Structure formats: C-alpha cells, structure tokens
Coordinates of C-alpha atoms in Angstrom, one line a residue:
X1 CA -7.1 3.5 21.6
X2 CA -6.5 -0.3 21.4
X3 CA -5.5 -1.9 18.2
X4 CA -8.4 -3.7 16.4
X5 CA -8.1 -7.5 16.9
X6 CA -4.4 -7.3 17.0
X7 CA -4.3 -10.8 18.4
X8 CA -5.8 -12.2 15.2
X9 CA -3.0 -10.6 13.1
X10 CA -0.3 -12.5 15.0
X11 CA 1.5 -15.3 13.1
X12 CA 1.1 -17.6 16.0
X13 CA -2.7 -17.2 16.3
X14 CA -4.2 -20.7 16.6
X15 CA -0.9 -22.2 15.3
X16 CA -1.1 -20.1 12.1
X17 CA -3.9 -22.3 10.7
X18 CA -6.4 -19.4 10.1
X19 CA -3.8 -17.4 8.3
X20 CA -2.9 -20.3 6.0
X21 CA -6.6 -20.8 5.2
X22 CA -7.3 -17.2 4.5
X23 CA -4.1 -16.7 2.5
X24 CA -4.9 -19.8 0.5
X25 CA -8.5 -18.6 -0.3
X26 CA -7.4 -15.1 -1.1
X27 CA -4.6 -16.4 -3.3
X28 CA -6.9 -18.7 -5.2
X29 CA -9.3 -15.8 -5.8
X30 CA -6.4 -13.5 -6.9
X31 CA -5.0 -16.1 -9.3
X32 CA -8.5 -16.7 -10.7
X33 CA -9.1 -13.0 -11.4
X34 CA -5.7 -12.1 -12.7
X35 CA -4.5 -15.3 -14.5
X36 CA -7.6 -17.2 -15.5
X37 CA -10.5 -14.8 -16.1
X38 CA -8.4 -12.0 -17.4
X39 CA -5.1 -11.4 -19.2
X40 CA -2.4 -9.9 -17.0
X41 CA 0.9 -8.6 -18.3
X42 CA 3.6 -7.6 -15.7
X43 CA 6.5 -5.4 -16.8
X44 CA 9.8 -5.7 -14.7
X45 CA 8.3 -8.4 -12.4
X46 CA 11.8 -9.6 -11.5
X47 CA 12.4 -6.5 -9.4
X48 CA 9.3 -7.1 -7.3
X49 CA 9.9 -10.9 -7.0
X50 CA 13.6 -10.3 -6.0
X51 CA 12.7 -7.9 -3.3
X52 CA 9.8 -9.9 -1.9
X53 CA 11.8 -13.1 -1.8
X54 CA 15.4 -12.3 -1.1
X55 CA 16.1 -8.7 0.2
X56 CA 18.6 -8.4 3.0
X57 CA 17.4 -9.7 6.4
X58 CA 15.8 -7.0 8.5
X59 CA 15.3 -4.6 5.6
X60 CA 11.6 -3.7 5.2
X61 CA 9.9 -3.2 1.8
X62 CA 7.2 -0.7 1.0
X63 CA 5.4 -1.0 -2.3
X64 CA 3.2 1.9 -3.4
X65 CA 0.6 1.8 -6.1
X66 CA -2.3 3.7 -7.6
X67 CA -5.8 2.5 -6.5
X68 CA -8.2 1.8 -9.4
X69 CA -10.6 -0.7 -7.8
X70 CA -11.5 -2.5 -4.6
X71 CA -9.9 -5.6 -6.1
X72 CA -6.4 -4.1 -6.6
X73 CA -5.2 -5.9 -3.5
X74 CA -5.1 -8.9 -3.6
X75 CA -5.8 -9.3 -7.3
X76 CA -2.6 -7.4 -8.4
X77 CA -0.5 -10.2 -6.7
X78 CA -2.3 -13.0 -8.6
X79 CA -0.1 -12.9 -11.7
X80 CA 1.8 -16.0 -12.8
X81 CA 5.0 -16.7 -10.8
X82 CA 4.1 -14.6 -7.7
X83 CA 4.4 -16.5 -4.4
X84 CA 0.9 -15.5 -3.3
X85 CA 0.3 -18.6 -1.2
X86 CA 3.3 -18.1 1.0
X87 CA 2.1 -16.7 4.4
X88 CA 5.5 -15.6 5.4
X89 CA 6.2 -13.6 2.2
X90 CA 2.7 -12.2 1.9
X91 CA 2.4 -8.5 2.2
X92 CA 0.9 -6.5 5.0
X93 CA -1.4 -3.8 3.6
X94 CA -3.1 -0.7 5.0
X95 CA -6.8 -1.2 4.6
X96 CA -9.7 1.3 5.0
X97 CA -11.4 0.7 8.3
X98 CA -14.8 1.8 7.1
X99 CA -14.8 -0.7 4.3
X100 CA -12.8 -3.8 5.5
X101 CA -13.6 -3.6 9.2
X102 CA -17.4 -3.1 9.2
X103 CA -18.1 -5.9 11.7
X104 CA -16.4 -8.5 13.8
X105 CA -16.4 -11.2 11.0
X106 CA -14.8 -8.8 8.4
X107 CA -12.4 -7.6 11.0
X108 CA -11.2 -11.1 11.9
X109 CA -10.8 -12.2 8.2
X110 CA -8.9 -9.1 7.2
X111 CA -6.8 -9.2 10.3
X112 CA -5.8 -12.9 9.7
X113 CA -5.1 -11.9 6.1
X114 CA -2.4 -9.4 7.3
X115 CA -4.4 -6.2 6.9
X116 CA -3.9 -3.1 9.1
X117 CA -7.0 -0.9 9.6
X118 CA -6.5 2.7 8.8
X119 CA -9.0 5.5 9.6
X120 CA -9.1 7.8 6.6
X121 CA -8.6 11.3 7.8
X122 CA -7.3 10.0 11.1
X123 CA -3.8 11.4 10.6
X124 CA -0.3 9.9 10.5
X125 CA -0.1 9.4 14.3
X126 CA -3.2 7.2 14.6
X127 CA -2.6 4.1 16.6
X128 CA -2.6 1.7 13.7
X129 CA 0.2 3.6 12.0
X130 CA 2.3 2.7 14.9
X131 CA 1.4 -0.9 14.2
X132 CA 2.5 -0.4 10.6
X133 CA 5.8 0.9 11.9
X134 CA 6.1 -2.3 14.1
X135 CA 5.8 -4.4 11.0
X136 CA 8.5 -2.4 9.2
X137 CA 10.7 -2.7 12.3
X138 CA 10.3 -6.5 11.8
X139 CA 11.6 -6.2 8.3
X140 CA 8.3 -7.0 6.7
X141 CA 6.7 -6.0 3.4
X142 CA 4.0 -3.4 3.6
X143 CA 1.8 -2.2 0.7
X144 CA 0.1 1.1 0.6
X145 CA -2.2 3.1 -1.7
X146 CA -0.9 6.6 -1.0
X147 CA -3.6 8.3 -3.0
X148 CA -5.9 7.4 -0.2
X149 CA -9.0 6.2 -2.2
X150 CA -10.1 4.5 -5.4
X151 CA -9.8 6.6 -8.6
X152 CA -11.0 5.0 -11.8
X153 CA -10.4 7.9 -14.1
X154 CA -7.5 7.7 -16.5
X155 CA -5.8 10.7 -15.1
X156 CA -2.4 11.7 -13.6
X157 CA -1.5 10.4 -10.2
X158 CA -3.1 12.6 -7.5
X159 CA -1.4 14.3 -4.7
X160 CA -0.4 11.7 -2.2
X161 CA -1.3 11.5 1.5
X162 CA 1.6 11.9 3.9
X163 CA 1.1 8.5 5.7
X164 CA 3.5 6.6 3.5
X165 CA 6.2 9.3 3.6
X166 CA 5.9 9.4 7.4
X167 CA 6.5 5.6 7.6
X168 CA 9.6 5.9 5.5
X169 CA 11.0 8.6 7.7
X170 CA 10.0 7.1 11.1
X171 CA 11.0 3.4 10.4
X172 CA 14.1 2.4 12.3
X173 CA 15.6 0.9 9.1
X174 CA 14.9 2.9 6.0
X175 CA 12.6 0.8 3.8
X176 CA 13.2 -0.1 0.2
X177 CA 10.4 1.8 -1.6
X178 CA 9.2 0.2 -4.8
X179 CA 6.6 2.0 -7.0
X180 CA 4.0 -0.1 -8.9
X181 CA 1.3 1.3 -11.3
X182 CA -1.5 -0.8 -12.8
X183 CA -4.3 -0.3 -15.3
X184 CA -7.3 -2.5 -16.1
X185 CA -8.7 -3.4 -12.7
X186 CA -11.1 -0.5 -13.1
X187 CA -12.7 -2.5 -15.9
X188 CA -12.7 -5.8 -13.9
X189 CA -14.5 -4.1 -11.0
X190 CA -16.0 -0.8 -12.2
X191 CA -17.4 1.4 -9.5
X192 CA -20.5 2.3 -11.5
X193 CA -21.4 -0.8 -13.5
X194 CA -25.1 -1.1 -13.0
X195 CA -27.4 1.3 -11.3
X196 CA -24.4 3.2 -10.0
X197 CA -23.0 0.1 -8.2
X198 CA -20.2 -2.3 -8.5
X199 CA -20.9 -5.7 -10.2
X200 CA -21.5 -8.6 -7.8
X201 CA -18.6 -10.5 -9.3
X202 CA -15.4 -9.5 -11.1
X203 CA -15.8 -9.1 -14.8
X204 CA -13.7 -11.2 -17.2
X205 CA -11.9 -11.0 -20.5
X206 CA -10.2 -7.7 -19.6
X207 CA -6.6 -6.7 -20.1
X208 CA -4.6 -5.8 -17.0
X209 CA -1.1 -4.2 -17.1
X210 CA 1.1 -4.0 -14.1
X211 CA 4.3 -1.9 -14.4
X212 CA 6.9 -2.3 -11.7
X213 CA 9.4 0.5 -11.3
X214 CA 12.9 0.6 -9.8
X215 CA 13.4 1.3 -6.1
X216 CA 13.3 5.0 -5.2
X217 CA 16.5 6.2 -3.5
X218 CA 16.0 8.8 -0.7
X219 CA 18.9 10.7 0.8
X220 CA 17.1 11.1 4.1
X221 CA 19.9 12.9 6.0
X222 CA 20.2 15.6 3.3
X223 CA 16.4 15.8 2.9
X224 CA 16.0 16.3 6.7
X225 CA 18.4 19.2 6.7
X226 CA 16.7 20.8 3.7
X227 CA 13.3 20.3 5.4
X228 CA 14.6 22.0 8.6
X229 CA 15.8 25.0 6.5
X230 CA 12.6 25.3 4.5
X231 CA 10.4 25.1 7.6
X232 CA 12.1 28.2 9.1
X233 CA 10.9 30.2 6.1
X234 CA 7.3 29.1 6.0
X235 CA 4.1 29.4 8.0
X236 CA 2.5 26.1 8.9
X237 CA -0.7 25.7 10.9
X238 CA 0.1 23.4 13.9
X239 CA -1.9 20.3 14.5
X240 CA 0.1 19.1 17.5
X241 CA 2.4 16.4 16.0
X242 CA 5.1 15.2 18.3
X243 CA 8.7 15.7 17.3
X244 CA 10.4 12.7 15.7
X245 CA 13.1 10.7 17.4
X246 CA 15.7 12.6 15.5
X247 CA 14.3 16.0 16.5
X248 CA 12.1 17.1 13.5
X249 CA 9.4 19.4 14.7
X250 CA 6.0 19.5 13.0
X251 CA 6.9 22.2 10.4
X252 CA 10.0 20.3 9.3
X253 CA 8.1 17.0 9.1
X254 CA 5.5 18.7 6.8
X255 CA 8.2 19.9 4.5
X256 CA 10.0 16.5 4.5
X257 CA 6.8 14.5 4.0
X258 CA 5.8 16.8 1.1
X259 CA 9.1 16.3 -0.7
X260 CA 9.1 12.5 -0.2
X261 CA 5.5 12.3 -1.4
X262 CA 6.3 14.3 -4.5
X263 CA 9.2 12.1 -5.4
X264 CA 7.0 9.0 -5.0
X265 CA 4.2 10.6 -7.0
X266 CA 6.7 11.6 -9.8
X267 CA 8.0 8.0 -10.0
X268 CA 4.4 6.6 -10.2
X269 CA 3.4 9.2 -12.8
X270 CA 6.4 8.2 -15.0
X271 CA 5.3 4.6 -14.8
X272 CA 1.8 5.5 -15.7
X273 CA 3.0 7.4 -18.8
X274 CA 5.2 4.4 -19.7
X275 CA 2.2 2.1 -19.4
X276 CA 0.2 4.3 -21.8
X277 CA 2.8 3.8 -24.5
X278 CA 2.8 0.0 -24.2

C-alpha cells in the first residue's frame, strides 16, 4: 500500500514554502487558542523545551499524551515560550486517517503540516507505522495519543494501544519517551456542545493545565528477555506479525508491548493525579 501523499510531507517539497505557511498558520491558531483566548499553565515546561530544542543529535523523541479534544494538537503546543513556528523543531504526529485525511485538500494540508495518517484498527504493521519509524530513524520528534481516541471524561488513563510501544522497541535508536497530560481542552472544544455536536469555533475563557513529566527509562534488553520468558508460558492468538530484527516472535512482542504500555500508562496516570491536586 503506497504512503498517502508522502511527497507533500518532505521538507524539500516546493522549497519548504508550503510547510512554512502551514506551520505559521497552525502556530498562530494554537497561540491564539492557548495564550490569548484561554489561560494555559504549563508545569515542568523546561523538560519539554530542552528535549525539543537540544537533545543529542540523532536521538529521537516521542511525547505521549492523553486525548481530550480534537484541538489537543496543535493547541497544546501554543503556550508561551514554545517554538511553535520553527518548521525544523515542529513535531510529527500520528493523525487519524478518517478525520484528517478525508479528501485531497485535507490530506495535503495535514501532510505539509507533518502529520502521519494512521488507520485506527489497522495494526502496528500498517504502512504508515513504517513511515513513523523512518522519522524516528532520522532523530525527529514524534507525538502520539496512545489511548487511540478522544476521551473527554475525567477518568483514569485508559489501556493504551500498542502502536507507541512498538515504535519504541523497533526504532534503531531507542527514543526518549516523555509523558504529557493536559486538562481543559475538553471545555475549549466539547464533543457535545450543542445538539450533540462540537462548537464551530473554540470556546474561550477556559483554564488549561499541561503537566509535563520526566522521561521514562526503559531497560529494553532486560524487558526483552522477560518478555521471551513470559511468552513461553502463555497462549496468544496469532495474527501473523513478523519477528522483529532482534528475533522477538509475535508472542514475545505482545508481552513486551503490554509491559511498555503499562509503564507509560502508569506515568501518565501519576501526572493526571498530580494535576488534580493543583
């Protein structure tokens, strides 16, 4: 399956002018929503800014967050001091194909804006997950919403999809993984505002909190060995996944992705609980 408009996602496309235009427009929108129309407080922003601006060359960054509205990305990057207009520093993000890539115009704009289309339910080996791996191989910053969909209820972090965990394991250089949890965007863009639909424009005078955690450390060699041992004792329905480059079969991958996802979910839940105390 060919990658959707991959040519439009390349930095050199038309000399980079379309990307600069889209990033400028998106950045202006995000700044307006987060810094002008609403009040946004960011806790531990230095950790995020440091990793976005000055991590070691070639080391990829994966940020993970809860998903409370269709505005989360890009609005969560619109807080004061964030370099949202810098096309080189801008994140890549996994975006739902059925929402962001409905037609050719949408596809072009989102592609130029560094979005990677993901088919929900398409599995961790769908073609665009390989594209996400390519971006990590380049040492880029990738943002994901591992819950897989928007949840506006004030509830514990749900069980995470395995896609993010698989990217962490399969990346040639292990990414830095930074958890971020936010609250308030569900009031800026409520899913059921009027007649069960979202408002036509973002609402204002809302309070937004963004809590940035510390990088999550994964001892992948030890976790791989534990996953291999655990997989020998369990029964796993086979889907037909290929073995990884380091020899993990499907059963071991399932154990490993489950453990990594639980560690990420735990870190996100601790941030969520911290945010409730603020």
